[in-house]
Coordinates of C-alpha atoms and ligand atoms in Angstrom, one line a residue:
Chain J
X16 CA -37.1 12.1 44.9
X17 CA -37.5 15.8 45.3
X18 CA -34.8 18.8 44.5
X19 CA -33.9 21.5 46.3
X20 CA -32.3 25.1 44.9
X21 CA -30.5 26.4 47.2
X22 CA -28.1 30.0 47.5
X23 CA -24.9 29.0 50.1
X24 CA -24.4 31.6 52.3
X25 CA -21.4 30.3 53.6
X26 CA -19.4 32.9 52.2
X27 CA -20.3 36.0 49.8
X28 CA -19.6 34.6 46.5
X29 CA -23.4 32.7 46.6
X30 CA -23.0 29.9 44.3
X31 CA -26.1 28.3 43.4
X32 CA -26.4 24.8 44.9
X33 CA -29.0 22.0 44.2
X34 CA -29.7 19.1 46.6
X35 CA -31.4 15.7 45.6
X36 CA -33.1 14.6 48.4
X37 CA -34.8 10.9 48.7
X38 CA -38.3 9.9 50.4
X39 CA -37.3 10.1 53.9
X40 CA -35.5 13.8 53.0
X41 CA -31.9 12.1 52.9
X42 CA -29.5 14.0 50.9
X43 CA -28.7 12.0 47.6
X44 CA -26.6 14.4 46.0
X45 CA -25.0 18.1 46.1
X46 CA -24.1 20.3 42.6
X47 CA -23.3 23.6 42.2
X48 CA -20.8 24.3 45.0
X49 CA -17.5 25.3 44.3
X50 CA -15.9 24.3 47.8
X51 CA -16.4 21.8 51.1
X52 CA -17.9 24.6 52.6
X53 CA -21.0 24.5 50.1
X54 CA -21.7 20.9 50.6
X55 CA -21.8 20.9 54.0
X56 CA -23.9 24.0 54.2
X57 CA -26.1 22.3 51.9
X58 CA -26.3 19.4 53.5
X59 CA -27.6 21.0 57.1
X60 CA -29.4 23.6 55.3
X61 CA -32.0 20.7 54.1
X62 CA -31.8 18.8 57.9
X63 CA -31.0 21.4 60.0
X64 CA -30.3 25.1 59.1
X65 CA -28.2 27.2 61.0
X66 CA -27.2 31.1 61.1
X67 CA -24.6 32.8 62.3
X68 CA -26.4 35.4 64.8
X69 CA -24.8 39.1 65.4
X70 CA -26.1 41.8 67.7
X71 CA -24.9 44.7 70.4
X72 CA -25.5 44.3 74.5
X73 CA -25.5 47.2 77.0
X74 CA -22.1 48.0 78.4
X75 CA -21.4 50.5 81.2
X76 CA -18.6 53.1 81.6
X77 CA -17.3 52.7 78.0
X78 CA -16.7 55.3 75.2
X79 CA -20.1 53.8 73.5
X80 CA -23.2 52.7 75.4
X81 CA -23.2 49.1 73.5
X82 CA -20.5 47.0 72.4
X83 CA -21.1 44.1 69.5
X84 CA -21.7 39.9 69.9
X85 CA -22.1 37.1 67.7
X86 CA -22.1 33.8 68.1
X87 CA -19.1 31.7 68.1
X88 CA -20.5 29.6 65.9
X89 CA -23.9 29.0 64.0
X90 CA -27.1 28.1 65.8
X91 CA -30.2 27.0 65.1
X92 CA -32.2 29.1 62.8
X93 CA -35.7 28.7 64.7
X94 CA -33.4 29.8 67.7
X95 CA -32.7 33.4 66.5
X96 CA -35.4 35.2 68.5
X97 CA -35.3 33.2 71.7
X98 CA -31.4 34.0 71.5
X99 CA -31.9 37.6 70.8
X100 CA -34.1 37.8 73.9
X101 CA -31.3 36.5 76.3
X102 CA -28.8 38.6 74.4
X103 CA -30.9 41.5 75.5
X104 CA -30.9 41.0 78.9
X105 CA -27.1 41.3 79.5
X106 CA -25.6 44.2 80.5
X107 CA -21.6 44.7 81.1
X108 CA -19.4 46.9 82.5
X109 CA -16.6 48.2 80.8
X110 CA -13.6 46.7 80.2
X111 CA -15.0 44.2 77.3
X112 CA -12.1 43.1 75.1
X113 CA -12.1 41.3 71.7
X114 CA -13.1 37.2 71.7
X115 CA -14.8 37.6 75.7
X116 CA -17.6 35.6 76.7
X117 CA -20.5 37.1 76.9
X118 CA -23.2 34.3 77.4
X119 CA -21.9 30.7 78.0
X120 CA -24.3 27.7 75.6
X121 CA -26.7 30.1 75.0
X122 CA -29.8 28.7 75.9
X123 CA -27.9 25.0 75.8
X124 CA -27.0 25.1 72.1
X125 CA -23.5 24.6 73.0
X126 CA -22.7 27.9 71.3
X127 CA -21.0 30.7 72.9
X128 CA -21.9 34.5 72.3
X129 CA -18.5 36.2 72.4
X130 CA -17.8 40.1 72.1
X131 CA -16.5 41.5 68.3
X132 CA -14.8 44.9 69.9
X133 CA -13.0 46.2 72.4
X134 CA -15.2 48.4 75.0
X135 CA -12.7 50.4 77.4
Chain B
X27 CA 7.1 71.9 57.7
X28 CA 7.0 68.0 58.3
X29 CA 8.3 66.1 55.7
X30 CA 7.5 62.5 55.9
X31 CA 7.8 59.4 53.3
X32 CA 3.7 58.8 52.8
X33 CA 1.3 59.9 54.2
X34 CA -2.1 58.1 54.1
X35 CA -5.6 59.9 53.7
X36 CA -8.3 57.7 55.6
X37 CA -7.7 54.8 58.7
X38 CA -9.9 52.8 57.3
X39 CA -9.5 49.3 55.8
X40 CA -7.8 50.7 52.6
X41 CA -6.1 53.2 54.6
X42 CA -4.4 50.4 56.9
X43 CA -3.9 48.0 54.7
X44 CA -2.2 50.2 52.2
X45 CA 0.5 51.6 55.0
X46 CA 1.4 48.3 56.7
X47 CA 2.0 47.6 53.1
X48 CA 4.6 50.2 52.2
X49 CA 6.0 49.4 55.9
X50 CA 6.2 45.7 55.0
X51 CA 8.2 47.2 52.2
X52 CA 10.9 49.4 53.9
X53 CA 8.8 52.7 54.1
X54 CA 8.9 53.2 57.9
X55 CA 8.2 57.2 58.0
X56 CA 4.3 56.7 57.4
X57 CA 1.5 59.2 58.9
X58 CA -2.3 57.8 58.9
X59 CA -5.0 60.9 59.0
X60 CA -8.0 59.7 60.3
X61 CA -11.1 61.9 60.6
X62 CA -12.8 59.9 63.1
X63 CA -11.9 59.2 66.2
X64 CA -10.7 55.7 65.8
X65 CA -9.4 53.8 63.4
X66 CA -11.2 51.1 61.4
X67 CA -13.5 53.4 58.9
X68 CA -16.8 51.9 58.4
X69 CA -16.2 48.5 59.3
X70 CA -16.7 49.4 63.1
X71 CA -20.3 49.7 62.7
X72 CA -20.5 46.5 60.4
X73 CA -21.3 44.0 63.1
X74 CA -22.6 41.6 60.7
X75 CA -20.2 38.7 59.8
X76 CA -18.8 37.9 56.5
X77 CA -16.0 39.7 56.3
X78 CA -12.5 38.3 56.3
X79 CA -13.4 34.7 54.3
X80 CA -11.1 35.1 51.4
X81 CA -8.3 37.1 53.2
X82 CA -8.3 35.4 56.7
X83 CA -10.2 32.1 55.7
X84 CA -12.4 32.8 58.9
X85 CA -15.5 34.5 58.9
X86 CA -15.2 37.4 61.1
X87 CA -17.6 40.7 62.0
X88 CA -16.5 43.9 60.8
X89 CA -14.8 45.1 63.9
X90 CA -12.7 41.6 64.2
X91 CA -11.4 42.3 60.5
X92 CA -10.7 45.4 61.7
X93 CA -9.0 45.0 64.8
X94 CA -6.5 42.7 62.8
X95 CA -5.1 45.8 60.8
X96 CA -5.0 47.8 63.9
X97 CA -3.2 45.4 66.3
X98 CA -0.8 45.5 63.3
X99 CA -0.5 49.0 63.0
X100 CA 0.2 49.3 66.6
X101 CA 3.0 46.9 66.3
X102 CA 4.6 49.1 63.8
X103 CA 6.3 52.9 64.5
X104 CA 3.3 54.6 61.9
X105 CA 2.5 57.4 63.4
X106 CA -1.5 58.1 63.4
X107 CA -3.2 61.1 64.0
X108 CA -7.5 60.3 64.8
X109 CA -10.4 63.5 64.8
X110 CA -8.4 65.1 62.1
X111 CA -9.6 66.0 58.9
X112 CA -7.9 66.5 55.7
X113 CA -8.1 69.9 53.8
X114 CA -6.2 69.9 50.7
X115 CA -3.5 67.7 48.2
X116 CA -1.8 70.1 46.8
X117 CA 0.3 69.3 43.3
X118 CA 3.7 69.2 44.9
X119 CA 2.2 66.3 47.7
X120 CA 1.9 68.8 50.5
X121 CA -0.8 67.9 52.6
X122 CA -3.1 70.1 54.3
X123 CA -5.1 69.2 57.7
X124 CA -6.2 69.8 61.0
X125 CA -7.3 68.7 64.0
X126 CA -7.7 70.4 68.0
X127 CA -4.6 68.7 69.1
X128 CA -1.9 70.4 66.4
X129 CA -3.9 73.0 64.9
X130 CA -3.1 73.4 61.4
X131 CA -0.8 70.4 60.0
X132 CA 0.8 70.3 56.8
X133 CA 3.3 67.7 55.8
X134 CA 5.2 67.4 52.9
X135 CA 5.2 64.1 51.3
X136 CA 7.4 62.1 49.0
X137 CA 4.4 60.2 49.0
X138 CA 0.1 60.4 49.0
X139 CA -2.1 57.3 49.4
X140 CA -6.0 58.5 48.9
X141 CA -8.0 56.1 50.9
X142 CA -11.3 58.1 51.9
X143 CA -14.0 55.8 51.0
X144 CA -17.3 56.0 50.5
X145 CA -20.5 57.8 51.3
X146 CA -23.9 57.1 51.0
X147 CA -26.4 59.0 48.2
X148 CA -29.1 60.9 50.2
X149 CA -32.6 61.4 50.0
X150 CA -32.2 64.9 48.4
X151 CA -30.4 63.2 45.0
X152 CA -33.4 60.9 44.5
X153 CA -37.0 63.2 43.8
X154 CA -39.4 61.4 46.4
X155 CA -42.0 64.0 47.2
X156 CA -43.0 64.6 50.4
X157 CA -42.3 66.7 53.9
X158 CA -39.0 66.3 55.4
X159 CA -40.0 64.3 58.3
X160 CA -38.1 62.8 60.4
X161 CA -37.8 58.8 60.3
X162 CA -36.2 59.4 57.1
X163 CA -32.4 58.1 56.6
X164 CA -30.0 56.5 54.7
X165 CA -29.0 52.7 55.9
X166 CA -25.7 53.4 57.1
X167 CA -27.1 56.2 59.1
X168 CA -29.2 53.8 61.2
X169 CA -26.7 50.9 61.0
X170 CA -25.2 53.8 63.6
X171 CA -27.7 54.3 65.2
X172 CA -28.5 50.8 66.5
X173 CA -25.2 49.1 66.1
X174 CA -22.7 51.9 67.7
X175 CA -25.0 54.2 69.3
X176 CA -27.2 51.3 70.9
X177 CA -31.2 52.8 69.5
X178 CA -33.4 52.0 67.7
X179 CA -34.2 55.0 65.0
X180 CA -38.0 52.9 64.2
X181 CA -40.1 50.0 64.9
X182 CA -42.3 49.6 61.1
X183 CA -39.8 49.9 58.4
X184 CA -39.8 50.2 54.6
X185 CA -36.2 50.2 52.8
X186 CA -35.7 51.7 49.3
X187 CA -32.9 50.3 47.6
X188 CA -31.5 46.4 48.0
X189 CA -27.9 47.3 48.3
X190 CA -26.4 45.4 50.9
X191 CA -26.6 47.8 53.8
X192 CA -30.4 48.1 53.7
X193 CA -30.6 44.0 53.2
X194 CA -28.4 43.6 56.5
X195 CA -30.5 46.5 58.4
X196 CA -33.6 45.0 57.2
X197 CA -32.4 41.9 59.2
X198 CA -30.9 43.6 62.0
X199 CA -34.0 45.6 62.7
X200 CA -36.1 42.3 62.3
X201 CA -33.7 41.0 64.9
X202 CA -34.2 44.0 67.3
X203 CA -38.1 43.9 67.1
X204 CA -39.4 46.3 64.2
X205 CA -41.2 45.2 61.4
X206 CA -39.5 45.4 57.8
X207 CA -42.6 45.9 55.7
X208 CA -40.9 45.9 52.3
X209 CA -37.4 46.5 50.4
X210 CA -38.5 48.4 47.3
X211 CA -35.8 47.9 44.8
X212 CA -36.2 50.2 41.5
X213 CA -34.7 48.0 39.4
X214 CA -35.9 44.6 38.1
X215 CA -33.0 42.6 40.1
X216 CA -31.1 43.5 43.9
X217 CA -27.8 45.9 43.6
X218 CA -26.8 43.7 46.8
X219 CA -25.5 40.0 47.2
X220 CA -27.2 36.7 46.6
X221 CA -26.2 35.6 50.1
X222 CA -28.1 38.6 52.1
X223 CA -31.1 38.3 49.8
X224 CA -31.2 34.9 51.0
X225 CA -29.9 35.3 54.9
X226 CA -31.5 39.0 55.7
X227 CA -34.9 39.0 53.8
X228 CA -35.9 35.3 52.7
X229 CA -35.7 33.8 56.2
X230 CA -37.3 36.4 58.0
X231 CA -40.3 36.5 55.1
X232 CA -39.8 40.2 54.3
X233 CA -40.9 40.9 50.6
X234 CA -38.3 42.2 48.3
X235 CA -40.3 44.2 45.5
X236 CA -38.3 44.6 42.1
X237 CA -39.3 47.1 40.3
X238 CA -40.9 49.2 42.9
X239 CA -40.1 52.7 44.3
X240 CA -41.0 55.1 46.9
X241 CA -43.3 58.0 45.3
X242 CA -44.4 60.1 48.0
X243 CA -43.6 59.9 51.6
X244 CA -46.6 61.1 54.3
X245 CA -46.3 63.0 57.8
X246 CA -45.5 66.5 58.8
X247 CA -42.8 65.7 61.5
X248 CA -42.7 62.1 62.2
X249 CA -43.0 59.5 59.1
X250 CA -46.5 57.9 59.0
X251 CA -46.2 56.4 55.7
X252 CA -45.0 55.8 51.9
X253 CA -46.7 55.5 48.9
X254 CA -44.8 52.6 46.4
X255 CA -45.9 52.6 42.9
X256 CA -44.4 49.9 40.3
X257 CA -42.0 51.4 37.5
X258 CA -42.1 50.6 34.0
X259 CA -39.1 49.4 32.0
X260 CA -38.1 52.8 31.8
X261 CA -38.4 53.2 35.4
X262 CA -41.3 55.5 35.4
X263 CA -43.7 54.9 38.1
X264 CA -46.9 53.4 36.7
X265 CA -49.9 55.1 37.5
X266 CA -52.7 53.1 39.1
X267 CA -50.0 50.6 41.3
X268 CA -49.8 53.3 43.9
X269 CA -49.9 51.2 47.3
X270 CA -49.5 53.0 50.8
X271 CA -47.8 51.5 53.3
X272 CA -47.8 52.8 57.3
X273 CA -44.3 53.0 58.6
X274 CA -42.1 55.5 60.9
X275 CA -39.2 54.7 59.2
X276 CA -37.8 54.6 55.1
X277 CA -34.0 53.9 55.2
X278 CA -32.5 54.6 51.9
X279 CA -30.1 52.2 50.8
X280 CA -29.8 53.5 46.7
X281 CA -25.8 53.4 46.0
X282 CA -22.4 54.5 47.3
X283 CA -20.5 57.4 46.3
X284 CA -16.5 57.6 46.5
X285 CA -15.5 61.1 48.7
X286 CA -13.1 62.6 46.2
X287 CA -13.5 66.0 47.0
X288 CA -9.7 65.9 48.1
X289 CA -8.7 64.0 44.5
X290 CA -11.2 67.2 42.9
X291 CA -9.8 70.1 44.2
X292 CA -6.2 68.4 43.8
X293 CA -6.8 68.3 39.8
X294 CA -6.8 64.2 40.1
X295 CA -8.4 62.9 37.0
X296 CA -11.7 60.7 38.0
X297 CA -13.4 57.9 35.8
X298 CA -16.7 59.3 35.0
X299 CA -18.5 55.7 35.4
X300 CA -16.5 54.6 38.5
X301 CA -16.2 58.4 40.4
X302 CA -12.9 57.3 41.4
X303 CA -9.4 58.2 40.2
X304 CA -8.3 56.9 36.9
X305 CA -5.2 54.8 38.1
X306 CA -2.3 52.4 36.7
X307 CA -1.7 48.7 37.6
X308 CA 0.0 49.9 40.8
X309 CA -2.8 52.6 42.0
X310 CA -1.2 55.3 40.9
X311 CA -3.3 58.5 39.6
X312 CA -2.3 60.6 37.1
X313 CA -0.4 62.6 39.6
X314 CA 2.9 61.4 40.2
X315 CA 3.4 59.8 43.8
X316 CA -0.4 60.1 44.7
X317 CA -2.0 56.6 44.9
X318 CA -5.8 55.7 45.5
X319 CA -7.2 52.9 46.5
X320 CA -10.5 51.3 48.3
X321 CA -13.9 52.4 48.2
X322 CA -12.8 55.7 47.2
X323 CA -11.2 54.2 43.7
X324 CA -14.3 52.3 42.8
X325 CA -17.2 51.2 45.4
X326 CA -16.3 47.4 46.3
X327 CA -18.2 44.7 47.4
X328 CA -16.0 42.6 50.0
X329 CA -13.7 44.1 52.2
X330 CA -11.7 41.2 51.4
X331 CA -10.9 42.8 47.9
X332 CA -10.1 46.2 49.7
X333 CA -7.2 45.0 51.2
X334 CA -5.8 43.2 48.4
X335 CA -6.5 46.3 46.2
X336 CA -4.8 48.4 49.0
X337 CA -1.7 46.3 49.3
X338 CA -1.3 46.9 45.7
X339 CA -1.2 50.6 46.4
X340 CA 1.0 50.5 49.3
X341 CA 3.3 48.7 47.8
X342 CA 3.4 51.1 44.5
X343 CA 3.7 53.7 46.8
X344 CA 6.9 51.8 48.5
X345 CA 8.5 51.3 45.2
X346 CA 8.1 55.3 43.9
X347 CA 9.6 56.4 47.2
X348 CA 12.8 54.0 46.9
X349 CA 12.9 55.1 43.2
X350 CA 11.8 51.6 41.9
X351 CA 8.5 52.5 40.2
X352 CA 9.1 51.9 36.0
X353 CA 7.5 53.8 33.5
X354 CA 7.0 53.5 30.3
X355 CA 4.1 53.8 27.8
X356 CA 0.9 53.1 28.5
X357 CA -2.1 50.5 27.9
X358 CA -4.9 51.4 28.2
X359 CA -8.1 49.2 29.3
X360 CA -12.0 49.6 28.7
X361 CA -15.1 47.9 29.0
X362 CA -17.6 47.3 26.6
X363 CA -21.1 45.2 25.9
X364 CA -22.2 45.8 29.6
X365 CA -18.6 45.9 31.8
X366 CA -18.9 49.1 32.5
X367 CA -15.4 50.1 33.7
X368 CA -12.6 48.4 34.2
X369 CA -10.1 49.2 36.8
X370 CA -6.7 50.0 36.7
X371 CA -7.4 52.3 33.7
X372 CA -4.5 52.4 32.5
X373 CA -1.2 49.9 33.0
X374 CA 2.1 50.9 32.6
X375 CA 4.2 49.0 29.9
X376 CA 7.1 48.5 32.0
X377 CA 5.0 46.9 34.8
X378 CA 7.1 44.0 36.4
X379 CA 3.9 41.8 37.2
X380 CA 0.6 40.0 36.4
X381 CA -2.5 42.6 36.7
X382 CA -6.0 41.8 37.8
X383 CA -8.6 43.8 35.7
X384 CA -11.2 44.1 37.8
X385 CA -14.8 45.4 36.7
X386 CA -18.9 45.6 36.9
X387 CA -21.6 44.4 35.1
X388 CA -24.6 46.9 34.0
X389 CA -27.2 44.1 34.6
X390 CA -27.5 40.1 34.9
X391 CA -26.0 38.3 32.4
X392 CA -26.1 34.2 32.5
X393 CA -23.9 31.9 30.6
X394 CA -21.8 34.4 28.9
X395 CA -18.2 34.2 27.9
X396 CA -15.8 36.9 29.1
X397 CA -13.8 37.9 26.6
X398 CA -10.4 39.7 26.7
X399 CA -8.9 41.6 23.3
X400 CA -6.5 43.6 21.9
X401 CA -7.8 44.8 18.7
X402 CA -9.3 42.0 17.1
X403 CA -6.6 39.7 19.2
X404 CA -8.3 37.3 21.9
X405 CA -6.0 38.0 25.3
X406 CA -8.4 35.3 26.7
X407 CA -11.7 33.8 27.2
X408 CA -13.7 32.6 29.7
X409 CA -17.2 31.0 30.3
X410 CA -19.3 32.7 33.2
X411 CA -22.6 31.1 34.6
X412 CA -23.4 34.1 36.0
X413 CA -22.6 37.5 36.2
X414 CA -24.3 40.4 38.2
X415 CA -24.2 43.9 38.7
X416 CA -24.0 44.0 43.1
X417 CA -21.1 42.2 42.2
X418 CA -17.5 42.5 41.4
X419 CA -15.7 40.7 38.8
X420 CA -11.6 40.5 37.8
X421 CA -9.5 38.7 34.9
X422 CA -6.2 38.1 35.5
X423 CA -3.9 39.3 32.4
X424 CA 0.0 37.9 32.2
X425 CA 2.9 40.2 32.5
X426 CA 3.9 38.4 28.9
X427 CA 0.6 39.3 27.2
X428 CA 1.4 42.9 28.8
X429 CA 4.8 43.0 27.0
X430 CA 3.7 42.0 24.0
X431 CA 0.9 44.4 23.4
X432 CA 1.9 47.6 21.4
X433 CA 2.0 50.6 23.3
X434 CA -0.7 53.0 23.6
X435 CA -2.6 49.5 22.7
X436 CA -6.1 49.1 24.4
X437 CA -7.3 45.7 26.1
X438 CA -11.1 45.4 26.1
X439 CA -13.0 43.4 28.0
X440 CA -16.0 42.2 26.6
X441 CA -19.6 40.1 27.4
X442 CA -20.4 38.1 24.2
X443 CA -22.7 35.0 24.0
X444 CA -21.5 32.0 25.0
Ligands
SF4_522 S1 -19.9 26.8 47.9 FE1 -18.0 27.6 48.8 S2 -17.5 29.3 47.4 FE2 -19.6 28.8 47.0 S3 -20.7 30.2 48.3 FE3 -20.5 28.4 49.4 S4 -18.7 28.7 50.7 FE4 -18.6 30.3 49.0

């Protein structure tokens, strides 16, 4: 049986979570989290971590020369890069509003990358 | 001259959440100043999510929490004015500003709600020797660069300071292709929050050095380097741990400062530990009718907390206009054994609510009890696993205990060993 400390980033309060693991890395056990959200971060954190991902792409004919992205929802942390790469190709023209799609499944994560501004 | 019911000072988060407050409450004659040209504050170059979890229960970026306020506000008949600045408060609530558009504005109001916010402390309040190069700049200066202005300021990086805007450029640069070299953080633990220490440095393997400072920064007209040095425990660099490091780029990240220049010159009394306004339970200063809240009050850590803070204000400042706003005595609160201020200052004896006392730590305390007295009278007292200085703290006090306390009483809050 191993342990794991972990911080959950789920939200900004950061409690201090710590995971017993078995053997085969099975979760045993989860402490420390003061909400749902903590145990199931915890719980993919020690299978398979995810991050939310947030950058800017090119737009044209708007007030600002970028407008920002993130992903819908979290992807694969070993994915970050490889999805910034793709992000960096796209290049819009103006209007962008609030919640559009800006790459469908992202490199077939199932994840969305979505626009966080209006560019008009 | 204009008269109107309030007028707010800043379109930020506070500044929005404060006026669709006092709307919310019957105030309908409400004038936003913005100096910028949009509205949202800083939160439109925030890209980053996090924000919104407590308040919304969704994690949005800082735009999206943004763009929630301003749908609102456009639902609403507050007038807003962008690109104008504020010039002066004056002590009978006439406010001063101007923009291309009007000219010279000045509006007299039954009402003020300060909601500036924050700036950045530069380079030239921290003594790093050294040529004034360029590829020197503060965090938030960058953050603009990249994330509104769409370039990239550097591609090797060093960051001095571990408040959370150099934590979330050190991963946003990292993202964009530069290499974060080092945080140097002078102190022996991070002025920013668990969760970006883990999500912005640890999983991109950039080394956070505690106890470390920039001494001396190297090139004429473009940055070529730093040297670090360790500090000792009285934050003296120790000589012999000099260590220079090639970069084109130091973003400074060492602390927030509330802009109360306006609250200054107006003759607004300001907490010497907080550099904000010394206000009641409602927000209100020690000027009648002039409220403050936000990053301009005391620097926050979750925008979430803004907007409740701000609410409180505009609501105050909904009650003095109608005539509703109670006063009596005061109580007065302070911090002591490492909170080092407590905020409201002061509450008014004949509140008509709970109040939140919300405060900092000076450094990390672990399982602690939070104590709460009047005199030698324990209000309350709570156990605390943890307790750090990037991040803010309340204790809710009952409107009962509030009646019962003498007047011109003082409620201390206290760090004792658990
Ligand atoms: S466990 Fe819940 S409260 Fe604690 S950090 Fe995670 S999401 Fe936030």
């Amino acid at each position: 049986m191993t342990k794991r400390d972990l911080i959950c980033v789920s939200c900004p309060i950061g409690c201090a979570i710590t995971v017993e693991l078995d053997d085969n890395n099975e979760v045993i056990s989860v402490t420390g989290n003061t909400c749902p959200r903590g145990d199931k971060y915890a719980r993919q954190e020690c299978t398979h971590p995810e991050r939310m991902l947030t950058s800017t792409v090119k737009v044209e004919g708007a007030k600002l020369p970028v407008v920002p992205v993130k992903s819908a929802s979290p992807i694969p942390k070993e994915m970050l890069f490889d999805c910034m790469e793709e992000i960096n190709k796209v290049s819009l023209t103006a209007p962008v509003r609030i919640g559009d799609k800006v790459i469908e499944n992202i490199l077939g994560t199932g994840v969305d990358i979505v626009a966080t501004n209006n560019a008009l | 001259m204009r008269e109107c019911d309030l007028v707010v000072i800043g379109g930020g988060p506070a500044g929005m959440a404060a006026a669709l407050k006092a709307y919310e409450e019957g105030i309908k004659d409400i004038l936003i100043l913005e100096r910028a040209e949009t509205l949202g504050g800083i939160l439109e170059q925030c890209i980053h999510t996090g924000f919104g979890l407590h308040y919304f229960g969704e994690e949005l970026s800082g735009p999206e929490y943004a763009d929630r306020f301003i749908e609102e506000i456009y639902k609403t008949d507050i007038d807003i004015r962008v690109d104008t600045m504020v010039l002066n408060v004056s002590a009978d609530n006439v406010v001063t500003a101007c923009n291309n558009f009007d000219g010279l504005l000045q509006i007299k109001a039954k009402a003020v709600v300060l909601a500036m916010g924050c700036r950045e402390r530069p380079r030239g309040a921290l003594s790093i020797a050294g040529c004034r190069a360029s590829g020197i700049m503060t965090a938030g200066t960058a953050q603009k660069y990249v994330n509104l202005d769409g370039y990239m300021p550097g591609h090797e990086v060093v960051i001095l300071g571990s408040g959370d805007i150099g934590l979330i450029m050190a991963r946003r640069m990292t993202l964009e292709g530069a290499k974060v070299k080092a945080v140097c953080e002078l102190m022996p633990y991070s002025g920013g929050l668990t969760r970006n220490i883990v999500q912005c440095l640890e999983d991109f393997g950039i080394p956070l050095r505690l106890s470390c400072t920039v001494v001396k920064t190297h090139g004429k007209d473009r940055l070529e380097g730093v040297t670090v040095a360790n500090v000792d425990k009285n934050l003296k660099p120790i000589l012999g741990t000099e260590e220079y490091i090639p970069c084109d780029t130091l973003m400074l990240s060492v602390g927030l400062i509330p802009e109360n220049e306006l609250s200054k010159n107006s003759g607004i009394d300001l907490d010497p530990v907080t550099n904000g306004p010394v206000v009641d339970e409602y927000r209100e200063t020690v000027r009648k009718g002039v409220f403050a809240c936000g990053n301009v009050l005391q620097v926050h850590d979750l925008v979430d907390y803004v907007t409740e803070e701000s609410q409180i204000a505009g609501e105050g400042a909904a009650k003095f206009i109608k005539g509703e706003k109670e006063y009596g005595g005061y109580i007065s609160t302070k911090g002591e054994n490492g909170v080092r201020y407590i905020v409201p200052q002061r509450i008014n004896k004949a509140t008509d609510k709970d109040v939140k006392l919300y405060f900092r730590v000076g450094k990390v305390f672990r399982n602690v009890k939070l104590v709460v007295k009047c005199g030698d009278e324990i209000i309350s007292s709570k156990k605390k696993n943890k307790m750090t200085p990037g991040e803010m703290e309340y204790v809710p006090i009952k409107l009962e205990t509030i009646k019962a306390l003498p007047e011109n009483g003082v409620i201390t809050v206290t760090i004792e060993e658990a």
